[in-house]
Short mmCIF file of C-alpha atoms in Angstrom, two decimals:
data_model
loop_
_atom_site.label_atom_id
_atom_site.label_comp_id
_atom_site.label_asym_id
_atom_site.label_seq_id
_atom_site.Cartn_x
_atom_site.Cartn_y
_atom_site.Cartn_z
CA MET U 1 195.30 67.55 48.93
CA LEU U 2 193.74 66.43 52.19
CA LEU U 3 190.07 66.35 52.61
CA SER U 4 187.92 68.06 55.58
CA PHE U 5 184.30 67.94 56.58
CA PHE U 6 183.00 71.41 57.65
CA MET U 7 179.43 71.42 59.35
CA MET U 8 177.38 74.96 60.19
CA PRO U 9 175.35 73.06 60.48
CA LEU U 10 172.41 74.23 58.92
CA HIS U 11 169.06 72.68 58.76
CA SER U 12 165.79 73.63 57.63
CA VAL U 13 163.47 75.90 59.40
CA ASN U 14 161.04 73.79 62.38
CA ARG U 15 163.33 70.79 61.73
CA HIS U 16 162.87 68.30 64.65
CA TYR U 17 165.77 69.27 66.82
CA PRO U 18 166.77 66.09 68.11
CA THR U 19 166.78 64.53 64.52
CA ALA U 20 168.83 66.89 63.27
CA LEU U 21 171.52 66.42 66.14
CA ALA U 22 171.39 62.76 65.33
CA GLU U 23 172.04 63.54 61.48
CA ASP U 24 175.01 65.88 62.59
CA ILE U 25 176.59 63.09 64.44
CA GLU U 26 175.95 60.40 62.01
CA ALA U 27 177.64 62.66 59.53
CA PHE U 28 180.57 62.98 61.96
CA LYS U 29 180.84 59.39 62.24
CA LEU U 30 180.68 58.71 58.43
CA ALA U 31 183.55 61.60 58.02
CA ASP U 32 185.62 59.30 60.53
CA GLU U 33 184.91 55.82 58.92
CA LEU U 34 186.05 57.32 55.08
CA GLY U 35 188.87 58.44 56.46
CA PHE U 36 188.33 62.61 56.27
CA GLU U 37 191.14 64.03 57.78
CA GLU U 38 189.01 66.51 59.94
CA ALA U 39 185.77 67.51 60.92
CA TRP U 40 184.60 71.01 61.94
CA ILE U 41 181.66 72.47 63.60
CA GLY U 42 180.48 75.75 64.10
CA GLU U 43 178.64 77.79 67.01
CA HIS U 44 175.95 79.55 67.19
CA TYR U 45 173.02 80.54 69.41
CA SER U 46 169.89 82.22 68.02
CA ALA U 47 169.16 80.02 65.00
CA GLU U 48 167.01 77.49 64.80
CA ILE U 49 168.75 76.38 61.73
CA GLU U 50 172.23 76.12 63.01
CA GLN U 51 171.86 75.87 66.64
CA ILE U 52 175.06 73.89 68.00
CA SER U 53 175.30 76.40 70.90
CA SER U 54 178.80 74.65 71.58
CA PRO U 55 180.85 72.99 70.07
CA LEU U 56 183.36 72.01 72.43
CA MET U 57 180.28 70.03 73.99
CA PHE U 58 179.65 68.56 70.47
CA LEU U 59 183.47 67.62 70.13
CA ALA U 60 183.22 65.99 73.64
CA HIS U 61 180.53 63.98 72.65
CA MET U 62 181.97 62.74 69.48
CA ALA U 63 185.47 62.17 70.43
CA PRO U 64 185.01 58.85 71.87
CA GLN U 65 182.72 57.95 69.07
CA THR U 66 185.16 58.48 66.53
CA LYS U 67 188.70 56.93 66.20
CA ARG U 68 191.27 58.91 64.10
CA ILE U 69 189.72 62.15 62.39
CA LYS U 70 190.42 65.34 64.16
CA LEU U 71 187.54 67.36 65.50
CA GLY U 72 187.86 71.35 65.19
CA THR U 73 185.82 74.01 66.30
CA GLY U 74 184.90 76.32 63.26
CA VAL U 75 184.88 78.73 65.31
CA LEU U 76 184.94 79.48 69.13
CA PRO U 77 183.48 82.95 69.23
CA LEU U 78 186.12 84.14 71.64
CA PRO U 79 184.62 87.81 72.09
CA LEU U 80 181.75 85.74 73.88
CA TYR U 81 183.83 84.20 76.15
CA HIS U 82 185.69 85.24 79.57
CA PRO U 83 189.55 83.92 78.45
CA VAL U 84 189.65 81.92 81.74
CA MET U 85 186.88 79.90 80.59
CA ALA U 86 187.47 79.37 77.20
CA ALA U 87 191.32 78.68 77.80
CA SER U 88 189.93 75.54 80.66
CA HIS U 89 187.20 74.40 78.53
CA VAL U 90 189.69 74.20 75.53
CA ALA U 91 192.03 72.35 77.79
CA LEU U 92 189.55 70.13 78.85
CA LEU U 93 188.87 69.04 75.29
CA ASP U 94 192.16 68.58 74.47
CA HIS U 95 192.27 66.00 76.80
CA LEU U 96 189.44 64.02 76.34
CA ALA U 97 190.54 63.91 72.03
CA PRO U 98 194.27 63.82 73.17
CA GLY U 99 196.20 64.95 69.93
CA ARG U 100 192.98 65.70 67.59
CA LEU U 101 191.49 69.01 68.77
CA LEU U 102 192.34 71.99 66.33
CA LEU U 103 191.12 75.18 67.71
CA GLY U 104 189.29 77.67 65.04
CA ILE U 105 188.85 81.21 66.71
CA GLY U 106 186.88 83.91 65.63
CA THR U 107 184.31 86.99 66.33
CA GLY U 108 181.44 85.28 65.55
CA GLY U 109 179.26 85.58 62.70
CA LEU U 110 175.44 85.92 63.15
CA GLY U 111 173.97 89.38 63.83
CA SER U 112 171.20 88.07 66.20
CA ASP U 113 174.38 86.53 68.61
CA PHE U 114 175.77 90.23 68.76
CA GLU U 115 172.21 91.61 69.41
CA VAL U 116 171.28 88.86 72.13
CA PHE U 117 174.61 89.28 73.68
CA GLY U 118 174.65 93.03 73.53
CA MET U 119 177.78 93.13 71.52
CA GLU U 120 176.58 94.43 68.10
CA ASP U 121 178.73 97.74 68.81
CA ALA U 122 182.19 95.90 70.46
CA ASP U 123 185.30 95.81 68.44
CA ARG U 124 185.11 92.10 68.16
CA ASN U 125 188.24 91.50 66.11
CA ALA U 126 190.40 93.10 68.97
CA MET U 127 188.58 91.24 71.58
CA MET U 128 189.33 87.83 69.76
CA LEU U 129 192.74 88.96 69.72
CA ASP U 130 192.86 90.00 73.29
CA SER U 131 191.70 86.81 74.63
CA ILE U 132 193.45 84.47 72.59
CA ALA U 133 196.59 86.44 73.91
CA ILE U 134 195.46 85.84 77.55
CA MET U 135 194.79 82.40 76.90
CA LYS U 136 198.18 81.33 75.58
CA LYS U 137 199.68 83.13 78.91
CA ILE U 138 197.65 80.96 80.70
CA TRP U 139 198.61 77.69 78.96
CA ALA U 140 202.08 78.76 78.94
CA SER U 141 202.42 79.54 82.85
CA ASP U 142 201.40 79.03 86.51
CA PRO U 143 199.74 81.43 88.85
CA PRO U 144 200.49 84.06 90.28
CA TYR U 145 198.96 85.55 87.40
CA ASP U 146 198.95 89.45 86.64
CA ILE U 147 197.88 89.48 83.22
CA GLU U 148 196.30 92.71 81.75
CA GLY U 149 194.69 92.76 78.27
CA LYS U 150 192.69 95.44 76.50
CA PHE U 151 189.42 93.86 77.55
CA TRP U 152 190.07 91.36 80.30
CA ASN U 153 192.42 90.99 82.79
CA VAL U 154 193.45 88.07 84.71
CA LYS U 155 194.43 87.96 88.24
CA LEU U 156 195.25 85.31 91.08
CA SER U 157 197.45 85.17 93.84
CA LYS U 158 195.44 85.78 96.92
CA SER U 159 193.70 81.89 96.35
CA TYR U 160 196.78 80.59 95.04
CA TRP U 161 197.71 77.50 97.78
CA PRO U 162 199.76 75.14 95.02
CA ASP U 163 200.19 72.74 97.93
CA LEU U 164 196.53 72.14 97.96
CA GLY U 165 196.10 72.61 94.21
CA VAL U 166 193.89 75.48 94.36
CA GLY U 167 194.33 78.18 91.58
CA ILE U 168 195.97 76.01 89.31
CA LEU U 169 194.20 76.29 85.72
CA PRO U 170 194.48 73.32 83.41
CA LYS U 171 196.69 73.46 80.94
CA THR U 172 196.46 72.01 77.16
CA LEU U 173 197.57 68.72 76.29
CA THR U 174 199.14 69.78 72.96
CA LYS U 175 202.24 72.24 73.52
CA PRO U 176 202.06 74.63 73.29
CA HIS U 177 198.19 74.72 72.25
CA PRO U 178 196.44 72.83 69.59
CA PRO U 179 196.60 74.48 66.00
CA LEU U 180 194.70 77.75 65.69
CA ALA U 181 192.88 78.46 62.68
CA VAL U 182 190.47 81.35 61.50
CA SER U 183 187.58 81.53 59.12
CA VAL U 184 187.69 83.98 56.20
CA SER U 185 184.92 85.23 53.77
CA SER U 186 184.97 88.70 52.69
CA PRO U 187 187.34 89.90 49.51
CA TYR U 188 190.74 90.71 50.62
CA SER U 189 189.74 89.64 54.10
CA GLY U 190 191.55 91.55 57.16
CA SER U 191 191.53 88.10 58.43
CA MET U 192 194.04 86.62 56.26
CA ARG U 193 196.49 89.38 57.29
CA VAL U 194 195.92 88.10 60.67
CA ALA U 195 196.31 84.47 60.06
CA ALA U 196 199.45 85.73 58.37
CA ARG U 197 200.73 87.69 61.20
CA ASN U 198 199.62 84.73 64.14
CA ASP U 199 200.61 81.92 62.30
CA PHE U 200 197.04 80.72 62.72
CA MET U 201 195.68 78.16 59.63
CA PRO U 202 193.17 80.43 57.46
CA ILE U 203 189.69 78.77 56.65
CA SER U 204 187.70 80.34 53.32
CA ALA U 205 184.40 79.59 53.38
CA ASN U 206 182.09 78.23 51.02
CA PHE U 207 179.07 80.70 50.50
CA VAL U 208 181.97 83.25 48.54
CA ALA U 209 182.76 82.96 44.81
CA SER U 210 186.04 81.40 43.55
CA TRP U 211 187.11 85.07 42.73
CA VAL U 212 186.87 85.80 46.12
CA VAL U 213 188.71 82.92 47.54
CA LYS U 214 191.38 83.89 45.03
CA THR U 215 191.77 87.43 46.67
CA HIS U 216 192.50 85.35 50.26
CA TRP U 217 195.50 83.91 48.72
CA GLU U 218 196.56 87.00 47.57
CA THR U 219 196.09 88.97 50.68
CA TYR U 220 197.62 86.29 53.06
CA CYS U 221 200.72 86.14 50.49
CA ASP U 222 201.19 90.15 50.50
CA GLU U 223 201.19 89.83 54.37
CA LEU U 224 203.64 87.14 54.65
CA ALA U 225 205.87 88.88 52.04
CA LYS U 226 205.74 92.02 54.13
CA LEU U 227 206.64 89.76 57.27
CA GLY U 228 209.76 88.05 55.28
CA LYS U 229 207.78 84.66 54.93
CA THR U 230 206.97 81.99 52.50
CA PRO U 231 203.82 81.42 51.98
CA ASP U 232 202.51 77.64 52.84
CA GLY U 233 199.42 76.70 51.23
CA SER U 234 199.61 73.21 53.30
CA LYS U 235 197.86 75.19 56.01
CA TRP U 236 195.30 76.96 53.59
CA ARG U 237 191.59 75.25 53.87
CA VAL U 238 189.14 75.98 51.35
CA ALA U 239 185.64 75.16 51.93
CA ARG U 240 182.87 74.21 48.99
CA SER U 241 179.69 72.57 48.74
CA ILE U 242 180.01 69.59 46.83
CA HIS U 243 177.72 67.11 45.61
CA VAL U 244 179.08 63.86 44.00
CA ALA U 245 176.64 61.23 42.35
CA ASP U 246 177.48 58.20 40.13
CA THR U 247 176.71 60.34 37.16
CA ASP U 248 176.79 64.10 35.90
CA GLU U 249 172.93 64.05 35.49
CA GLU U 250 171.83 62.45 38.71
CA ALA U 251 173.96 65.07 40.67
CA GLU U 252 172.76 67.88 38.75
CA ARG U 253 168.98 66.44 39.55
CA VAL U 254 169.94 66.70 43.54
CA VAL U 255 171.86 69.67 43.17
CA LYS U 256 168.61 71.63 41.38
CA LYS U 257 166.07 70.19 43.17
CA ALA U 258 163.31 72.96 43.91
CA GLY U 259 163.27 72.77 47.66
CA GLY U 260 166.15 70.58 47.97
CA ALA U 261 169.10 70.76 50.53
CA TYR U 262 171.56 72.87 48.11
CA ASP U 263 168.37 74.86 46.55
CA TRP U 264 167.38 75.83 50.17
CA TYR U 265 170.87 76.51 51.59
CA TYR U 266 171.38 78.94 48.85
CA ASP U 267 168.22 80.86 49.17
CA TYR U 268 168.52 80.93 52.68
CA MET U 269 171.94 82.70 52.06
CA PHE U 270 170.75 85.04 49.50
CA GLN U 271 167.74 86.04 51.88
CA VAL U 272 170.41 86.84 54.61
CA TYR U 273 172.63 88.87 52.42
CA GLN U 274 170.02 90.48 51.04
CA ARG U 275 168.69 91.90 54.14
CA MET U 276 171.80 92.95 55.11
CA GLY U 277 172.22 94.59 52.00
CA ALA U 278 174.98 92.64 50.85
CA ALA U 279 173.73 90.54 48.14
CA GLY U 280 176.40 91.99 46.24
CA LEU U 281 178.81 89.50 47.91
CA LEU U 282 177.20 86.51 46.39
CA ALA U 283 178.40 87.50 43.22
CA PRO U 284 179.78 84.60 41.19
CA PHE U 285 182.04 86.91 39.29
CA ARG U 286 183.59 90.30 39.98
CA ASP U 287 181.84 92.06 37.30
CA THR U 288 178.57 90.41 38.01
CA ASP U 289 175.89 93.42 38.36
CA PRO U 290 174.09 92.59 41.97
CA ALA U 291 170.93 93.46 40.58
CA THR U 292 170.91 90.39 38.44
CA ILE U 293 171.73 87.82 41.09
CA THR U 294 169.14 85.09 42.18
CA PRO U 295 169.28 82.24 44.80
CA GLN U 296 170.03 79.92 41.40
CA MET U 297 172.41 81.47 40.17
CA VAL U 298 174.45 81.52 43.13
CA ARG U 299 173.27 77.89 43.89
CA ASP U 300 174.65 76.93 40.43
CA HIS U 301 177.93 78.51 40.73
CA PHE U 302 179.03 77.76 44.37
CA VAL U 303 178.27 74.25 44.17
CA ILE U 304 180.44 71.81 42.85
CA TYR U 305 178.89 68.77 41.39
CA GLY U 306 178.76 65.79 38.89
CA SER U 307 180.43 62.57 38.77
CA PRO U 308 183.36 61.50 40.53
CA GLU U 309 185.76 62.46 37.67
CA THR U 310 183.74 65.68 36.79
CA VAL U 311 183.93 66.85 40.35
CA ALA U 312 187.94 66.33 40.41
CA ARG U 313 188.21 68.06 37.37
CA LYS U 314 186.52 70.90 38.76
CA ILE U 315 188.80 70.89 42.13
CA LEU U 316 191.45 70.84 40.20
CA ALA U 317 190.32 73.86 38.27
CA LEU U 318 189.46 75.65 41.65
CA ARG U 319 192.76 75.11 43.11
CA GLU U 320 194.39 75.97 40.13
CA GLU U 321 192.46 79.64 39.79
CA VAL U 322 192.71 80.16 43.33
CA GLY U 323 195.76 79.15 44.73
CA PRO U 324 197.47 76.19 46.43
CA PHE U 325 195.11 75.19 49.47
CA GLY U 326 196.52 72.29 51.01
CA THR U 327 192.76 71.08 52.68
CA LEU U 328 189.48 70.85 50.82
CA MET U 329 186.61 71.15 53.19
CA MET U 330 183.66 69.25 52.27
CA THR U 331 180.65 71.66 53.57
CA SER U 332 178.00 69.60 55.13
CA HIS U 333 174.22 70.16 54.00
CA GLU U 334 170.91 68.72 55.21
CA TRP U 335 170.34 64.97 54.70
CA GLU U 336 167.16 65.55 52.75
CA ASP U 337 168.23 62.57 50.84
CA LYS U 338 170.11 60.69 53.01
CA PRO U 339 171.31 57.93 50.72
CA ALA U 340 172.22 60.53 48.05
CA MET U 341 174.07 62.48 50.52
CA ARG U 342 175.87 59.78 52.20
CA ARG U 343 176.77 58.39 48.88
CA SER U 344 178.38 62.12 47.66
CA MET U 345 180.49 61.47 51.03
CA GLU U 346 181.44 57.88 50.27
CA LEU U 347 182.35 59.07 46.29
CA LEU U 348 184.29 62.16 47.59
CA ALA U 349 186.20 60.36 49.62
CA ARG U 350 187.31 57.10 47.79
CA ARG U 351 186.69 58.43 44.11
CA VAL U 352 187.55 61.72 43.91
CA MET U 353 190.65 62.49 46.04
CA PRO U 354 192.47 59.69 44.45
CA ILE U 355 191.95 61.24 41.07
CA VAL U 356 192.96 64.56 42.43
CA ASN U 357 196.07 63.50 44.14
CA ALA U 358 197.12 61.42 41.57
CA ALA U 359 196.81 64.50 39.18
CA LEU U 360 198.79 66.58 41.82
CA GLY U 361 201.39 64.02 42.17
CA GLU U 362 200.63 61.80 45.14
CA ASN U 363 199.57 58.81 43.09
CA LEU U 364 197.08 57.42 45.88
CA PRO U 365 194.96 54.64 44.23
CA ALA U 366 191.16 54.90 43.82
CA ILE U 367 188.80 53.03 46.14
CA ALA U 368 185.75 51.34 44.59
CA VAL U 369 182.26 51.81 46.11
#
């Protein structure tokens, strides 16, 4: 099992923006130093608490500050971009971070973003698929272009002067393009079928219960069976909130601290879903009465926490429950207690994952920290 890092990011309200950005940068650099395989970051515009308006820009900033970690957009909401713009920006970043770019694509996930862009009623899923199809054609060929899509058309012939280099759109360094991924969250998500049909890497979100994550694998397998293909768990990434401390008691204190990083996060998620009329999606179990759900209940069931040995056991139990995911994505939380959060990342990378992989037959040695 590989270890990855996912950052929405999510910071408390009224947090000093430059300080929050500095924290995000430091977390990415630490993940690289600790040997995390990947680091992903989201894109949002109209949310003070998760305001990375361009993961492409952020990752371009991180590329020269990291050495080996793969850098992922988690995700690039393609309906908000013209395909020519998206294709060109991605190609540029693929050269700035050679061989390290992972392209997560999606429809967007923030209602206020849809509102501010005037896209509340748009068929965003169809737009995403239309956009990536056009982008692939741009990356695979040279002008003249006459690409007709459902939502965009790309035409270029009158001003195509190859002897002057005019009309040439940039191509990705990675051929045919960087690996593609999509995120999924709802039970039996149709996005898993999209992933199966298009050979996208699926990413299951951290803010859903394990029983929901299990439906993702079931849906993925069902769709691949229809296609006559065999599912490959190594392509599947599962994100979780994880806190590791030297003892179970210490980890529990951090996770359950009133107003602390995890307590605040799941209170926020609960309020968002409640205002959307969808708090039932946070049910820890299939048969949980939605009326009984509380933020504390969600926090206690959704966060994997404890000593290295306890967390390793819980991760193995999760994999046994939901399916054979190949990459565990540790979700970033605010560094309200910076030493504790850094220590958690260190313990996960150097103590927990060797235990997990030894149990899975990888036999990787633990590294003392």
